[in-house]
XYZ file of C-alpha atoms in Angstrom:
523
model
C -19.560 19.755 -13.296
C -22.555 18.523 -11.627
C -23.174 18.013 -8.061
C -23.761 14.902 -5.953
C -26.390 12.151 -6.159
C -27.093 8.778 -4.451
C -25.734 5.289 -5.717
C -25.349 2.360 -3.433
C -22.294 0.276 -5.090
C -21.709 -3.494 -4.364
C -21.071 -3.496 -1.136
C -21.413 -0.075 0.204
C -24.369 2.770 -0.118
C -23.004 5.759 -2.316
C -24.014 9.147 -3.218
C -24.285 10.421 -6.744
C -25.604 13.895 -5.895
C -26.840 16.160 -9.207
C -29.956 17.936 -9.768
C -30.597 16.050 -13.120
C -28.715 12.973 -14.462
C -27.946 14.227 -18.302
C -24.369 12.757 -17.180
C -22.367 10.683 -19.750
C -24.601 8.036 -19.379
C -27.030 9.582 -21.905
C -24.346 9.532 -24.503
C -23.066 6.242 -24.662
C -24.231 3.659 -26.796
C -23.680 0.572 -24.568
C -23.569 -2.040 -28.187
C -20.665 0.187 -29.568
C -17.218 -1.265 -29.588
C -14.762 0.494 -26.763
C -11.836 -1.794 -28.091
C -11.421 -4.460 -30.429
C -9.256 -7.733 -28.979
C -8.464 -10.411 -31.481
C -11.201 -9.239 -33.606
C -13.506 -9.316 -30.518
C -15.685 -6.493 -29.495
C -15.672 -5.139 -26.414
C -18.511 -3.643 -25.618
C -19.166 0.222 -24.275
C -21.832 -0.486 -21.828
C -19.246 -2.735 -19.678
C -16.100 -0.319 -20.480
C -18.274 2.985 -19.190
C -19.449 1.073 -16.109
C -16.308 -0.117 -14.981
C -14.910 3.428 -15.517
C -17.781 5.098 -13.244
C -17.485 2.379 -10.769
C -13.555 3.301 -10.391
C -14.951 6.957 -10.422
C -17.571 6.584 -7.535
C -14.603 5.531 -5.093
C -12.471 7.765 -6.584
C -14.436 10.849 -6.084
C -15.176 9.262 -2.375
C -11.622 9.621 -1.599
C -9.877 12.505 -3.703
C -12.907 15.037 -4.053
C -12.013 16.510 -0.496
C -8.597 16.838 -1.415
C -9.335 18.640 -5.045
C -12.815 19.510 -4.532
C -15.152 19.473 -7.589
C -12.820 20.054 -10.267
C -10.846 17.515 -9.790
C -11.200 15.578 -13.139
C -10.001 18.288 -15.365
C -6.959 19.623 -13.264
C -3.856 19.098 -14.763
C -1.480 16.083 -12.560
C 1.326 17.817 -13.337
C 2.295 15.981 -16.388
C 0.106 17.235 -19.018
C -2.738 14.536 -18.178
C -5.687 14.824 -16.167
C -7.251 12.269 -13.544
C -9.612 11.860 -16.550
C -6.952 11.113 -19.006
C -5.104 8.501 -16.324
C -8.289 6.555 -15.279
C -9.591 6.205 -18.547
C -5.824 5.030 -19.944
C -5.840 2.526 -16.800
C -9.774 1.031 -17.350
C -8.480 0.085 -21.062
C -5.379 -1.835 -19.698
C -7.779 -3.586 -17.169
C -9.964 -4.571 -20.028
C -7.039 -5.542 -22.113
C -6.212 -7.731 -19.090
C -8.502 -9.412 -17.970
C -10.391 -10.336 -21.851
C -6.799 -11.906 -22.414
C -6.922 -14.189 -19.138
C -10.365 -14.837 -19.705
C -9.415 -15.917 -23.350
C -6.461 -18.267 -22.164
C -8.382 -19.260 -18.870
C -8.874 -22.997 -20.927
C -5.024 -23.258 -20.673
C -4.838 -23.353 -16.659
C -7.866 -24.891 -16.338
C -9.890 -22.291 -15.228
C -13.796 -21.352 -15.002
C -16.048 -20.524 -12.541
C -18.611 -22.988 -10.661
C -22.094 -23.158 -10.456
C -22.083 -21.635 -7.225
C -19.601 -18.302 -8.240
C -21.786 -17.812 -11.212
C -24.612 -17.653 -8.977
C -23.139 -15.589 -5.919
C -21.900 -13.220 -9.241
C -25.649 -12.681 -10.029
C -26.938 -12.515 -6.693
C -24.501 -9.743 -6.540
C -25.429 -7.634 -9.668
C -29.152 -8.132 -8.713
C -28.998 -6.461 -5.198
C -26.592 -3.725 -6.650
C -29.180 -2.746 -9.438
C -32.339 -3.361 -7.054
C -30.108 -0.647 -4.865
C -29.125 1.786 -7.070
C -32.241 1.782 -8.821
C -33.368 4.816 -11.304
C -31.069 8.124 -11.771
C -28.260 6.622 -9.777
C -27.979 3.445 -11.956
C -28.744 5.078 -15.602
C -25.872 7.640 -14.642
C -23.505 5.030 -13.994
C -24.458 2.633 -17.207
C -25.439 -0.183 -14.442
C -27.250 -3.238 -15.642
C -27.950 -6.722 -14.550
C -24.971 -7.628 -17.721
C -22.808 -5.006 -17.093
C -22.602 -5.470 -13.287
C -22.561 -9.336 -14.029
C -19.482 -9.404 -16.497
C -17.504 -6.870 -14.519
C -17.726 -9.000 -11.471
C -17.069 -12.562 -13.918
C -14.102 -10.737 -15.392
C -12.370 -9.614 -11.770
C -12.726 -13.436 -10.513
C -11.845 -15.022 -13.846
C -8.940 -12.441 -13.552
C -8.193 -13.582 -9.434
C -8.046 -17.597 -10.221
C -6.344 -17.066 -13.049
C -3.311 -14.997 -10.932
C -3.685 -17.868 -8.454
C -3.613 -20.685 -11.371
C -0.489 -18.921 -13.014
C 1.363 -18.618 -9.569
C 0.820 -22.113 -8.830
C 3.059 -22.532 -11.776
C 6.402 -21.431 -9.728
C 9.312 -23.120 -8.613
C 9.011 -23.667 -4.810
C 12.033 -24.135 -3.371
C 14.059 -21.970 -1.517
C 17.607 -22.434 -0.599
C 18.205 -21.980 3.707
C 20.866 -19.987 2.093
C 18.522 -17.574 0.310
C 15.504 -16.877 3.418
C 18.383 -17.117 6.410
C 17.840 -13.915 8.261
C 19.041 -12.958 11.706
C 17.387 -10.521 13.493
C 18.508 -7.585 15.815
C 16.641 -5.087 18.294
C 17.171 -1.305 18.692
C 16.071 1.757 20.044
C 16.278 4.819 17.676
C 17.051 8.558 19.537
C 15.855 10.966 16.364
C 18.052 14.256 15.550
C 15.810 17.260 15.707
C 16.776 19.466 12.683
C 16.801 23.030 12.287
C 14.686 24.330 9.680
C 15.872 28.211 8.104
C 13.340 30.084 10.373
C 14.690 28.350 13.213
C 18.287 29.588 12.068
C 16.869 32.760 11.795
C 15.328 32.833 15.023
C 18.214 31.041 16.402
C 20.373 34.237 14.643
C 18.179 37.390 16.398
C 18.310 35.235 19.902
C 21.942 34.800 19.458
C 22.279 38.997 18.499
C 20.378 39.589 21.775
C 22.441 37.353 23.968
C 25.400 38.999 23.285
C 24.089 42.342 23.790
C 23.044 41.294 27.004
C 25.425 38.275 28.248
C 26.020 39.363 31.532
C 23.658 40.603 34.557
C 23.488 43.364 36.866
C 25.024 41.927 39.481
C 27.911 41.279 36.456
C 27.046 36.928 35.699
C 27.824 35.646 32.301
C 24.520 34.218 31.042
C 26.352 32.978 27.803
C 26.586 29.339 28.635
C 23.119 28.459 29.480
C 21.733 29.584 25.964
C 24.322 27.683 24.282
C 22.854 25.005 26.354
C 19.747 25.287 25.770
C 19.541 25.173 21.764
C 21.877 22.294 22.144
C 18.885 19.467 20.643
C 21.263 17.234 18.546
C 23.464 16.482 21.842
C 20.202 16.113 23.955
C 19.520 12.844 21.534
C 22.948 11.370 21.582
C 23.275 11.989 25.491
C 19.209 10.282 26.044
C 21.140 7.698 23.434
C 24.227 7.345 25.490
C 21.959 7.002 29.096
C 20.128 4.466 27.436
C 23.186 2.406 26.250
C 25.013 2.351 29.375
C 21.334 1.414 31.368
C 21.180 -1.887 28.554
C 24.092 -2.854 29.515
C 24.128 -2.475 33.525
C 20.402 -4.506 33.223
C 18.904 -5.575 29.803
C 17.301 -3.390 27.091
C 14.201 -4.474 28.132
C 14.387 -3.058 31.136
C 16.102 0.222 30.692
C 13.384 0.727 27.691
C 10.696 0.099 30.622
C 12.383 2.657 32.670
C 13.117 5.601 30.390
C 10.001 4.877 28.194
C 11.095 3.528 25.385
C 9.787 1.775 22.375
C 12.133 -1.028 21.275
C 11.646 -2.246 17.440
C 13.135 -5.354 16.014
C 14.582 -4.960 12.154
C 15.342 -9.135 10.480
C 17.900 -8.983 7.747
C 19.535 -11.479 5.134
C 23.006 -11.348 3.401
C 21.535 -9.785 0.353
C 20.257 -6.617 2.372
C 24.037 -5.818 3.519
C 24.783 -4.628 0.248
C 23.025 -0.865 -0.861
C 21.072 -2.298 -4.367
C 20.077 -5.541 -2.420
C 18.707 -3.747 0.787
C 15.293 -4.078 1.013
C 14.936 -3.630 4.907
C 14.069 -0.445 4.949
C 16.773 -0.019 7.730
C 20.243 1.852 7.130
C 22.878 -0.192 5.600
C 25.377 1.346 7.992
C 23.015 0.147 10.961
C 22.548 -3.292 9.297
C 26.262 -4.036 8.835
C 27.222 -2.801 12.359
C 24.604 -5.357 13.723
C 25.893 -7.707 11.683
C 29.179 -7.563 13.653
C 27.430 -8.377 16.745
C 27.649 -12.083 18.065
C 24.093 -13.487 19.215
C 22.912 -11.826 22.700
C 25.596 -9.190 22.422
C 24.777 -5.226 22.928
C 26.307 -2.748 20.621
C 29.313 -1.099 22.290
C 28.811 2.434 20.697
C 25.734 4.182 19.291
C 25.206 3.543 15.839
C 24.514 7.079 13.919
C 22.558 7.218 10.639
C 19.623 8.983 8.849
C 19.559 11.943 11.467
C 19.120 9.622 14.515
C 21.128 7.511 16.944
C 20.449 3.749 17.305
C 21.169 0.977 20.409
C 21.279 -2.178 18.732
C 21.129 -5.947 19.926
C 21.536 -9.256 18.168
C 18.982 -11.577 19.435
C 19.688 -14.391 16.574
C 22.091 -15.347 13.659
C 19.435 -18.078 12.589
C 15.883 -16.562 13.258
C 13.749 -19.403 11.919
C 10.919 -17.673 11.986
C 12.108 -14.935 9.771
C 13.476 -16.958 7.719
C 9.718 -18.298 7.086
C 8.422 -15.391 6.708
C 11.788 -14.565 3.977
C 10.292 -17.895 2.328
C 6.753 -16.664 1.864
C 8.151 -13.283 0.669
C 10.037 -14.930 -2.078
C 7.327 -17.405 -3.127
C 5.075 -14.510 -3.485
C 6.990 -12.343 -5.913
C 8.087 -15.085 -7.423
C 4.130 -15.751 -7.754
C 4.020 -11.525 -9.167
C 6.726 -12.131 -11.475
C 5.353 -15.351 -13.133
C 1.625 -13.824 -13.617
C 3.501 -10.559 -14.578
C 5.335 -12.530 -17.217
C 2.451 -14.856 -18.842
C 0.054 -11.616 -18.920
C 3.110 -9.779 -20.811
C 3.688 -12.626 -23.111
C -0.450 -12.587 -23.921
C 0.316 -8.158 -24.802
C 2.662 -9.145 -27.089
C 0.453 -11.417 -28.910
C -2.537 -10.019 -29.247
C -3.976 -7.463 -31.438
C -5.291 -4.318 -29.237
C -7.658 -1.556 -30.761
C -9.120 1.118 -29.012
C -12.021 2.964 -30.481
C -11.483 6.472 -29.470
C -14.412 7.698 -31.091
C -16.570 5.853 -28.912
C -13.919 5.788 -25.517
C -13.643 9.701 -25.589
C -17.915 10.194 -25.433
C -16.841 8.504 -21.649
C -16.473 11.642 -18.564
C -16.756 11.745 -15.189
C -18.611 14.981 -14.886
C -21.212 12.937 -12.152
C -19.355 13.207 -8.637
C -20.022 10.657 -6.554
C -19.828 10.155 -2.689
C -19.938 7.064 -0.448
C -22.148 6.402 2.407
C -22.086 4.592 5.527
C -24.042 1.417 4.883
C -26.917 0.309 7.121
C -25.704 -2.687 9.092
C -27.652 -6.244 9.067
C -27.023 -9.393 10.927
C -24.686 -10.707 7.776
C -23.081 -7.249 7.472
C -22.327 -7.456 11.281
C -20.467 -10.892 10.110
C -18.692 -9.338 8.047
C -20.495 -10.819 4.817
C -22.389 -9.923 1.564
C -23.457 -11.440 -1.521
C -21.053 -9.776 -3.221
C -18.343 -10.866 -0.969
C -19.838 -14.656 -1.713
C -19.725 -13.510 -5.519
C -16.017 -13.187 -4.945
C -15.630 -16.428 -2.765
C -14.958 -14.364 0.287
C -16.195 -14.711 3.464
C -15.646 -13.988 7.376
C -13.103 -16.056 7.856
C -10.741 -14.739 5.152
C -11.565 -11.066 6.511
C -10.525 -11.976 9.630
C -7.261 -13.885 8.531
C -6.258 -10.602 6.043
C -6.805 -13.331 3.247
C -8.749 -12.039 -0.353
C -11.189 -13.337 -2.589
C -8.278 -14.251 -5.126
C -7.047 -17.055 -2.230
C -10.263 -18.773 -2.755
C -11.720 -21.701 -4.689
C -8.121 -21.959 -5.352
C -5.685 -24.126 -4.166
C -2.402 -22.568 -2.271
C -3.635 -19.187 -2.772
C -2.417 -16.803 0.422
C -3.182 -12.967 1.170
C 0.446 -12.664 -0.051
C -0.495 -14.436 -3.443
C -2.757 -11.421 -4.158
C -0.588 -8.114 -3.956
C 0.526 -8.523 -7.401
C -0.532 -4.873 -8.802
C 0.711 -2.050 -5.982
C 1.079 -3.140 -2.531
C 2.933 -2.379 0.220
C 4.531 -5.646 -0.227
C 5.629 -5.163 -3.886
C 7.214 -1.690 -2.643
C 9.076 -3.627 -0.206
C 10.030 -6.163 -3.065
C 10.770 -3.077 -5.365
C 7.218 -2.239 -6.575
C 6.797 1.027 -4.753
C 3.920 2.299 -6.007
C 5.778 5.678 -7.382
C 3.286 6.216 -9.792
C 1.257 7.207 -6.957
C 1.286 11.174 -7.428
C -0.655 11.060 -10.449
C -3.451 10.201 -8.272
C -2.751 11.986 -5.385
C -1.033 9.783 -3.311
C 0.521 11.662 -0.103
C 4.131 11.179 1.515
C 2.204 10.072 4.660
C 0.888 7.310 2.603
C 4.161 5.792 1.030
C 5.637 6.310 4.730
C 3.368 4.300 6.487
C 3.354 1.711 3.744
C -0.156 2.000 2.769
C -0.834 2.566 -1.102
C -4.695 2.562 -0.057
C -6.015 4.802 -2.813
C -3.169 6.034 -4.531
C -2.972 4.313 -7.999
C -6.493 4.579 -9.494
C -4.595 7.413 -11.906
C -1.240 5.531 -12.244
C -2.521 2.412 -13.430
C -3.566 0.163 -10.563
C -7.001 0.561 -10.130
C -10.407 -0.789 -8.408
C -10.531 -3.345 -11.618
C -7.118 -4.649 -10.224
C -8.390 -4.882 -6.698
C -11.238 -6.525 -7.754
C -9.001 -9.072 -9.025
C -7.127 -9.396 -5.878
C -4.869 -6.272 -6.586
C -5.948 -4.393 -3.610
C -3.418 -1.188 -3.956
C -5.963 1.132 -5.298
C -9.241 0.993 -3.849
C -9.670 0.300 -0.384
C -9.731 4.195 1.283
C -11.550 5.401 -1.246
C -14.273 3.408 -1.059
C -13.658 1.785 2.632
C -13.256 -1.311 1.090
C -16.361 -1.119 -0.397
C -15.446 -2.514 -4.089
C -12.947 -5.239 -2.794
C -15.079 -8.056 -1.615
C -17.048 -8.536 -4.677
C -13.906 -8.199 -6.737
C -11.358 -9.712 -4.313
C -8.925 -7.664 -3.065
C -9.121 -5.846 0.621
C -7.433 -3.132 2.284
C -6.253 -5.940 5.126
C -3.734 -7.288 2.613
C -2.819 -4.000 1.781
C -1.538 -3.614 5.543
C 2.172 -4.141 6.560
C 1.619 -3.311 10.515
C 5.010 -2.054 12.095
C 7.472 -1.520 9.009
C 11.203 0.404 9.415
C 10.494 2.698 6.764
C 10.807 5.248 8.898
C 14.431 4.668 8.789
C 15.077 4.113 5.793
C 17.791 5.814 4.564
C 21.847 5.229 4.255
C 24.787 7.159 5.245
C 25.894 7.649 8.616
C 28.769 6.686 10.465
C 29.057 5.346 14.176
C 29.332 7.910 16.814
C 32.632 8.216 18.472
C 31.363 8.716 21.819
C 31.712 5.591 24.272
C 29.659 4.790 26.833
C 29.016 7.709 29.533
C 27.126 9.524 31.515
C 23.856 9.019 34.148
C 21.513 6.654 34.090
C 18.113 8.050 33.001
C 15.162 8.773 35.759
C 12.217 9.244 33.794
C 9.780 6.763 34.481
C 7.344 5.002 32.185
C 5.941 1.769 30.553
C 8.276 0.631 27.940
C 6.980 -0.939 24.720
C 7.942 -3.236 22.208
C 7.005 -3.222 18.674
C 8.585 -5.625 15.413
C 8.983 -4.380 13.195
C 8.186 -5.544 9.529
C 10.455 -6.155 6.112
């Protein structure tokens, strides 16, 4: 495998470093057929460059995780990072020649003025990764162009199809009501701290009294005692709620307070999709409006104060609204692009698609700033119909040119909002997708391998690229980290089981001082 060189890719400078460039670039006829669609040829020039172009963000983010062989390990199911990005490039082909070919029946084409910001695009990306860097990569003004015309054909068609949808929504089917709580987390013991906790235990009884003859037995009972420490902090902070407001004993003992909005569907374990204990969410939902939870709530390894602010959050329910409309948006693209699979006649031409390796590793640099970079635009963001304003509103290139398109329209491929809706992004470990990751909600890189990949985000599918190439492929493709983004989520309780603690009310008010905070939290 060869080492790094430098590329400069759409919108960001990267480096493809190798002593010599005899890469796979060499090899590859660009006029050969890749696939065949309907008797159409797809051409290799356009399939190899959209394959290195997922590759130069992929190597940015996973090559310091797997270092330099990376490509050829084995991701644990008999497939390689090569084998999974090469499988997923051919579905995004597949893709988006069928919604190009069908793009007459919504209506769709690009203007003057898209074609033109596409070309601008593919100009300054060839002028800047002239020579070595370019040939490796199998860049040209018509690959560049038709990679970029596919990705927005591909975005206003997913906007065109979603406008499609039935928009109403029943009161009945967004009401949510909305409670607040404090959670007191459980510290576990882990088997060395057992074991530790067994030779400290073997020692205390050897030596449990003093020399002047006092038992010392009690206090290291006391001591190790961390799950009662939690529900007695719980317990303080429950009894201060109620003497003041939760606002105020949160200030006091330095609390964070997190709100959690629910509808009737999530009180039931398949329809949950809260991220919040069911045995939480059904003990708020006993709670009248303004009232504080009588007992501590315990579930998932943690003890929760809980207060229902409102039976009829209209805001929520909004928010419930958009969250429907939008997977109803996923579902209807999901289901037209299906029905064009199923109709079509798909060939690949392995003799050709196998010549295709990522051998070249490729790094991303910082790029150098100018007065329409420090606005936040590019000409490739223009080629995608992006600008300033939607970067600043979280909105993608997919929303634009298009009418009723939202950042929400867009996460139809592998976002944190489709895990919410039941799109988790699971796949993720064929890539290399971490725990941390999935826990915060943020697919960022994760599903080049598993089938959602910078040709997705381009097309306003932003779950793949956006770490590994700092959001670098997005803007000429349309799809941005930003919408990827779910701010304050509950995840972190997410869990079931649990039962409410026995315990009532007791015990002293908590004097630790400190600022208290409040943060919502996100479904």
């Amino acid at each position: 495998m060869k080492l790094k060189k430098t590329v400069a890719v759409l919108l960001a400078a990267v480096v493809l470093s190798s002593a010599s460039v005899a890469g796979c670039g060499s090899s590859i006829d660009a006029d050969a057929a890749a696939a065949t669609l309907d008797g159409k040829d797809i051409s290799m020039g356009v399939a190899n460059f959209m394959a290195q172009y997922q590759a130069v963000q992929m190597d940015a983010y996973f090559l310091s995780y797997y270092g330099e062989k990376m490509w050829s390990q084995d991701s644990g199911d008999g497939t390689t990072m090569t084998d999974s990005l090469k499988k997923s490039v051919m579905e995004d082909l597949q893709e988006c020649y069928l919604l190009d070919a069908h793009a007459a029946d919504y209506q769709v084409s690009l203007t003057e003025e898209e074609q033109k910001a596409i070309t601008d695009a593919a100009a300054k990306f060839i002028a800047d990764n002239s020579g070595d860097a370019a040939e490796a990569m199998g860049a040209t003004q018509q690959t560049v162009e038709e990679m970029l015309r596919l990705n927005k054909i591909r975005a206003k068609m997913r906007t065109a199809i979603g406008e499609t949808i039935d928009t109403k929504v029943s009161d009945e089917e967004c009401a949510q009501k909305t409670f607040s709580y404090v959670k007191f987390e459980q510290e576990q013991e882990t088997a060395a701290d057992q074991e530790t906790a067994g030779d400290t235990t073997s020692d205390s009884t050897s030596d449990t009294t003093s020399g002047d003859g006092t038992d010392t037995t009690a206090d290291d009972t006391a001591a190790g005692d961390e799950p009662q420490n939690a529900n007695t902090k719980a317990m303080q902070f429950l009894i201060a709620s109620a003497n003041k407001d939760m606002e105020t004993a949160a200030e006091e003992g330095g609390y964070t307070i997190s709100t959690c909005s629910y509808g009737e569907d999530d009180l039931s374990e398949d329809g949950n999709t809260t991220g919040m204990s069911l045995v939480v969410l059904q003990a708020a939902d006993n709670l009248k409006e303004g009232k504080l939870s009588e007992s501590l709530i315990e579930a998932d390894n943690a003890y929760y104060a809980i207060r229902m602010d409102s039976t009829d959050d209209k805001e929520a329910a909004e928010k419930k609204k958009e969250s429907i409309l939008s997977q109803r948006r996923t579902d209807k693209f999901n289901e037209v692009l299906d029905g064009y699979k199923d109709e079509c006649k798909w060939k690949i031409n392995d003799s050709e698609w196998k010549k295709v390796n990522f051998e070249e590793l490729y790094t991303i640099k910082a790029p150098e700033t100018t007065t329409d970079d420090a606005a936040g635009g590019t000409a490739a963001d223009d080629a995608a119909g992006r600008t300033t304003a939607d970067d600043a509103a979280g909105s993608t290139a997919a929303d634009d040119g298009t009418a009723g398109g939202t950042a929400a329209d867009d996460a139809a491929g592998g976002t944190a909002a489709d895990d919410a809706a039941g799109n988790p992004a699971a796949d993720d470990s064929a890539a290399g997708n971490t725990a941390a990751d999935d826990a915060a909600g943020n697919p960022a890189a994760d599903d080049s391998a598993a089938g959602n990949t910078a040709a997705d985000d381009a097309a306003g599918n932003p779950a793949a690229d956006d770490s590994a190439a700092g959001n670098a492929a997005d803007g000429a493709a349309g799809g941005t980290a930003t919408d990827d983004a779910t701010g304050n989520t509950a995840t972190d309780d997410s869990a079931s089981g649990g039962k409410k603690a026995g315990k009532k009310s007791g015990g002293k008010k908590a004097n630790k001082k400190a600022s208290g905070k409040k943060a919502d939290n996100a479904n």
